[in-house]
C-alpha atoms as one frame of an Amber mdcrd trajectory, in Angstrom:
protein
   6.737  11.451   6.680   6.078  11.203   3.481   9.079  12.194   1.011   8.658
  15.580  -0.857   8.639  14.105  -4.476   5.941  11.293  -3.458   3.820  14.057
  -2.079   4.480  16.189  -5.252   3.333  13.505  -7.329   0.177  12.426  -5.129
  -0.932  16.290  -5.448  -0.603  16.857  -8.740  -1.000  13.700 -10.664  -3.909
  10.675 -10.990  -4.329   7.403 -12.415  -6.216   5.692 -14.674  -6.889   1.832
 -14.184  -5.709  -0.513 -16.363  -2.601  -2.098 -15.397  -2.432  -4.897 -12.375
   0.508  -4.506 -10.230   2.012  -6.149  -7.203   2.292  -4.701  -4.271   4.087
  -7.391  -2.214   6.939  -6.373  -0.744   5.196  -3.040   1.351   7.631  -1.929
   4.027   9.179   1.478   4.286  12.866   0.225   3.490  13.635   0.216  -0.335
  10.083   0.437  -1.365  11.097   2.961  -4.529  13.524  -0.191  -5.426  11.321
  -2.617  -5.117   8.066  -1.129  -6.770  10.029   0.226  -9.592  10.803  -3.393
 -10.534   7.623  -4.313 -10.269   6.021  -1.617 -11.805   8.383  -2.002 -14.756
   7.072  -5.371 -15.183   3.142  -5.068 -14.953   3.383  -2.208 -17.797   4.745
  -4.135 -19.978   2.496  -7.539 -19.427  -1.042  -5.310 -19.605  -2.819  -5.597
 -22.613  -3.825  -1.746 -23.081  -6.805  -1.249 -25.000  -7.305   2.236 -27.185
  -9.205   3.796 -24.595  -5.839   3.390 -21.996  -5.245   7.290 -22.411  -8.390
   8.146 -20.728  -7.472   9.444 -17.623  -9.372   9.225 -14.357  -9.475  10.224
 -11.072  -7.238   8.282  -8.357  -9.402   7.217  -6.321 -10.493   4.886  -9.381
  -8.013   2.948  -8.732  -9.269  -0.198  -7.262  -8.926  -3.927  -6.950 -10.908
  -5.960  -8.875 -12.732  -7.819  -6.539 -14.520  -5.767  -3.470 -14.016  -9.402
  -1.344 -10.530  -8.642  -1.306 -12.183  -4.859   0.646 -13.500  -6.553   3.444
 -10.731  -7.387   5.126  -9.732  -4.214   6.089 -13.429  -3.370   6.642 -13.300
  -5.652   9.386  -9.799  -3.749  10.872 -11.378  -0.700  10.329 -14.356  -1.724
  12.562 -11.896  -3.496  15.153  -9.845  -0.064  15.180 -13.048   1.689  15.812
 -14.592  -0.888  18.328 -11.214  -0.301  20.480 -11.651   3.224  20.385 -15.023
   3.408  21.728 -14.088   0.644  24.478 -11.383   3.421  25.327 -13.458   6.177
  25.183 -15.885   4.680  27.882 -12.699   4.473  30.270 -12.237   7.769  30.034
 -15.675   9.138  30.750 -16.276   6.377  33.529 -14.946   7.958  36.825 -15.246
   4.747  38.392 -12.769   3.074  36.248  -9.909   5.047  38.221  -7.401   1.909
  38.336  -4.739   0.609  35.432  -6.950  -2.592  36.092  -9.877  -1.351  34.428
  -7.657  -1.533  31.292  -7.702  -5.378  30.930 -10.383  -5.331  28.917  -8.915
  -3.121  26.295  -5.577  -4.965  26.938  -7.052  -8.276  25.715  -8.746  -7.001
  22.641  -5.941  -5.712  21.388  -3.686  -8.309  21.765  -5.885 -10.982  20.457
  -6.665  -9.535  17.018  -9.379 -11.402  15.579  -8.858 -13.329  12.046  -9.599
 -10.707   9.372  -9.847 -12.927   5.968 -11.810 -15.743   5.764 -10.133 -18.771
   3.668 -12.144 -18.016   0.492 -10.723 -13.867   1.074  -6.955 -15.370   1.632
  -6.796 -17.485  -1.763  -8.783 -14.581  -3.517  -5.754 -12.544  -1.990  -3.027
 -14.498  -3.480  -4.333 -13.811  -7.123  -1.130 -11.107  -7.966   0.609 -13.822
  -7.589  -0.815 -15.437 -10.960   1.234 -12.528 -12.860   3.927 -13.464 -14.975
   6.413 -10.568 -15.023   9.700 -12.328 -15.837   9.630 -11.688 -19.883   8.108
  -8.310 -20.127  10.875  -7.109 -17.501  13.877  -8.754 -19.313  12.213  -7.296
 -22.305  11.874  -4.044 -20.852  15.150  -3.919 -19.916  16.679  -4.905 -23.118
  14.522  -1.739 -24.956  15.534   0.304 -22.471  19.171  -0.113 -22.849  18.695
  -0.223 -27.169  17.005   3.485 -26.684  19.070   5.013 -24.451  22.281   3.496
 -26.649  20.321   4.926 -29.812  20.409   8.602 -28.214  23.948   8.368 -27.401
  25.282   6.565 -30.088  26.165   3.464 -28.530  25.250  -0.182 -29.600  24.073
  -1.986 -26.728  23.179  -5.120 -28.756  26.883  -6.548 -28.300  27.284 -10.281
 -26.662  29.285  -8.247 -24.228  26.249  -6.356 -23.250  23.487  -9.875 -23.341
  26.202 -11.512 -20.600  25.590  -8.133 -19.038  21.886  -8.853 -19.069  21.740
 -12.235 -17.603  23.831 -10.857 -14.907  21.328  -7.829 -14.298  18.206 -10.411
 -15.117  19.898 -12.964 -12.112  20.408  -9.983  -9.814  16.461  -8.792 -10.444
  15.141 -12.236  -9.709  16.652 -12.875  -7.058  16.260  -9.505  -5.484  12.352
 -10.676  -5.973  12.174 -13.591  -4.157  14.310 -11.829  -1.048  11.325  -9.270
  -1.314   8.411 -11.574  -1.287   9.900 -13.485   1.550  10.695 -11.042   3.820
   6.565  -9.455   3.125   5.337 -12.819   4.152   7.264 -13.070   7.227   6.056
  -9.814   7.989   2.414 -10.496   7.572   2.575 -13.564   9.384   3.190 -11.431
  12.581   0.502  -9.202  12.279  -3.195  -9.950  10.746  -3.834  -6.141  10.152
  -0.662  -6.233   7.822  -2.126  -9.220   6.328  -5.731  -7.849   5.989  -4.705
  -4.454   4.252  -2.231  -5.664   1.885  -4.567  -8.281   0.668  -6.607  -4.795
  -1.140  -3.726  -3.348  -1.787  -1.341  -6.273  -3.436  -3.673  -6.361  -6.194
  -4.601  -3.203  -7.259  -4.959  -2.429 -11.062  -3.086   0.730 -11.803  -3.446
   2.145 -15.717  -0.688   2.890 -18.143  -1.110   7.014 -17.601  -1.581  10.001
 -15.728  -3.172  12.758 -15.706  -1.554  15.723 -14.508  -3.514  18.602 -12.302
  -1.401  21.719 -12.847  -1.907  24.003 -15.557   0.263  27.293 -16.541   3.507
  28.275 -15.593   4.063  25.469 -13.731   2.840  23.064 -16.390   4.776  24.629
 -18.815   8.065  24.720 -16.676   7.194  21.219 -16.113   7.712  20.013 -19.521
  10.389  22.785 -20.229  12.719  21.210 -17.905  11.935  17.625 -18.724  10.344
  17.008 -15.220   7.198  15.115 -15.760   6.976  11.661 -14.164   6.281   8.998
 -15.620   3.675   6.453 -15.031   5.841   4.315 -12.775   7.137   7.044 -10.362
   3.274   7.967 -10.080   2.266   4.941  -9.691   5.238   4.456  -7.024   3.718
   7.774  -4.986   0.427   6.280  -4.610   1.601   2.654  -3.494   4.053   4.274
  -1.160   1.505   6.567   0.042  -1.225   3.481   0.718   2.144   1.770   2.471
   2.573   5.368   4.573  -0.491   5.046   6.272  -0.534   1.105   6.774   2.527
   1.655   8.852   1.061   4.272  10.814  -1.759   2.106  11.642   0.363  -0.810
  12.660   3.012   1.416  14.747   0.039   3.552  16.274  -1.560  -0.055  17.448
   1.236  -1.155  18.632   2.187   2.040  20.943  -1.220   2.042  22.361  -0.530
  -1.529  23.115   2.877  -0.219  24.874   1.215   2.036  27.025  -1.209  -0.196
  28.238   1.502  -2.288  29.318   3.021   1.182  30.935  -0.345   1.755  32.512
  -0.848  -1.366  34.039   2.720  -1.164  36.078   2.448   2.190  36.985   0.898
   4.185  39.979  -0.427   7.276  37.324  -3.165   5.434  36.075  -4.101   8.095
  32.645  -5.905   6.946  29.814  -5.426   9.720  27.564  -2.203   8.036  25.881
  -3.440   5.370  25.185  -6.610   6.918  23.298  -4.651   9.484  21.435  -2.624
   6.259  20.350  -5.755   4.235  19.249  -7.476   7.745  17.895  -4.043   8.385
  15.420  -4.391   4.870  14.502  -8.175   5.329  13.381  -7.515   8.216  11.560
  -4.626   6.786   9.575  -6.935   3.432   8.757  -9.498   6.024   7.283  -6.545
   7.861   5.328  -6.046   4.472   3.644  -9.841   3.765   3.005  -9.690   7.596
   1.423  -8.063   6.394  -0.991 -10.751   3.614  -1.956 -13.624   4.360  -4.110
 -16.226   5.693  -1.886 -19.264   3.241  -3.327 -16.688   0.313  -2.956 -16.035
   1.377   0.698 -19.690   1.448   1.024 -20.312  -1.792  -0.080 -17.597  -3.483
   1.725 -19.084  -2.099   5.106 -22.805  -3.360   4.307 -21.363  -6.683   3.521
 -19.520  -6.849   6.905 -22.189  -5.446   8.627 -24.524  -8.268   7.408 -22.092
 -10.965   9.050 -22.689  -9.970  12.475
């Protein structure tokens, strides 16, 4: 479920692109950590041009290439395909036996290869982005402002052996991160195939915010807007949200098939509602996509087969 202040901020704010940021690390756990490094870092590497205010709507936030799309195209399709091949177990009377489930059972547990080897190095451009200096340096302005307001000088060799310490801690945090995402996709190709869109999204440096009157004003009376990062955060953690559903939905239809097949009941309807929850969380995700780019991405995969 998603948390009440991501939800908040995926209501009422958008998101104009601009800004590249990584979204490597996607797993539930420690996601607000993790992408508020990141975030911290992309800001300050973009190059914002005087237009950067502009705001736009969220779903203009895209990758840059639609290649990097059609891997999840292809899931999408493979989602759908599986749900269909369900569907005509149901409605076949015939098909009264868990055997008649093999069929199913094999598709789902050989998933096909979603990226092509052109798609996978396309997919491991994010990883071209040098963060390291603009996060030490956001750090270090951070600290100088907030010491500023309270009266404090942070600029102390006391406080730059405190920084190496805090810049050793972040960088090592980050590698722990990015290997434990890899692992992960290794073990599942629809993990690999959606966060190849969404690892290199280009996010912009601000917001604009769709409430107006009271609230508005209470908003800024109480010092409660969010900044760029934690709406930036919502939206990744959002895209994450229904990834895992996908991948946890596939996986208990795969579950029940296994159920199926060793018991007497023989009953279909599990698994499809499984399979059916997972389609509707893949097309969540795509919602989130620029409908022309979704478009596009589907005539291109349809034009392989």
């Amino acid at each position: 479920m998603t948390p009440i202040v991501d939800r908040h901020l995926e209501e009422h704010c958008r998101v104009p692109t601009r800004l590249s940021v990584s979204n490597d690390y996607s797993k539930g756990d420690d996601s607000l950590k993790r992408r508020s490094f990141l975030l911290s870092c992309a800001t300050l590497c973009a190059t914002l041009s005087s237009s950067a205010s502009t705001a736009v709507a969220a779903a203009d936030v895209r990758a840059p290439f639609i290649e990097l799309l059609l891997p999840a195209t292809r899931v999408k399709l493979y989602i759908d395909q599986a749900v269909e091949l369900c569907k005509s177990l149901k409605a076949n009377e015939s098909a009264s036996e868990a055997s008649s489930l093999i069929p199913l059972k094999d598709l789902l547990e050989n998933e096909p290869a979603f990226m092509t080897e052109k798609e996978q190095k396309l997919s491991k451009r994010y990883l071209e982005i040098k963060t390291t200096a603009a996060w030490q340096d956001a750090r270090r302005k951070e600290r100088e402002a907030r010491g500023a307001e309270m009266g404090i000088d942070y600029t102390t060799p006391y406080d730059q052996v405190n920084t190496a310490i805090q810049q050793w801690g972040d960088n090592t945090q980050f590698r722990i991160l990015r290997s434990r995402q890899r692992k992960l996709e290794k073990s599942s190709t629809i993990r690999t195939a959606l966060n190849a869109y969404t690892n290199n999204l280009v996010f912009g440096d601000a917001y604009q915010l769709n409430v107006q009157g009271e609230e508005k004003k209470a908003l800024v009376r109480n010092d409660a807007l969010p900044n760029v990062n934690a709406v930036v955060v919502s939206d990744l953690d959002l895209r994450d949200l229904y990834r895992n559903q996908v991948l946890q939905n596939m996986d208990d239809a795969r579950a029940e098939i296994e159920y199926q097949l060793k018991s007497s009941d023989f009953n279909v309807d599990e698994v499809l509602t499984c399979l059916r929850q997972a389609q509707s969380s893949c097309q969540d995700w795509f919602n989130l996509i620029p409908k022309g780019d979704v478009e596009e991405a589907l005539k291109l995969v349809m034009e392989e087969r």
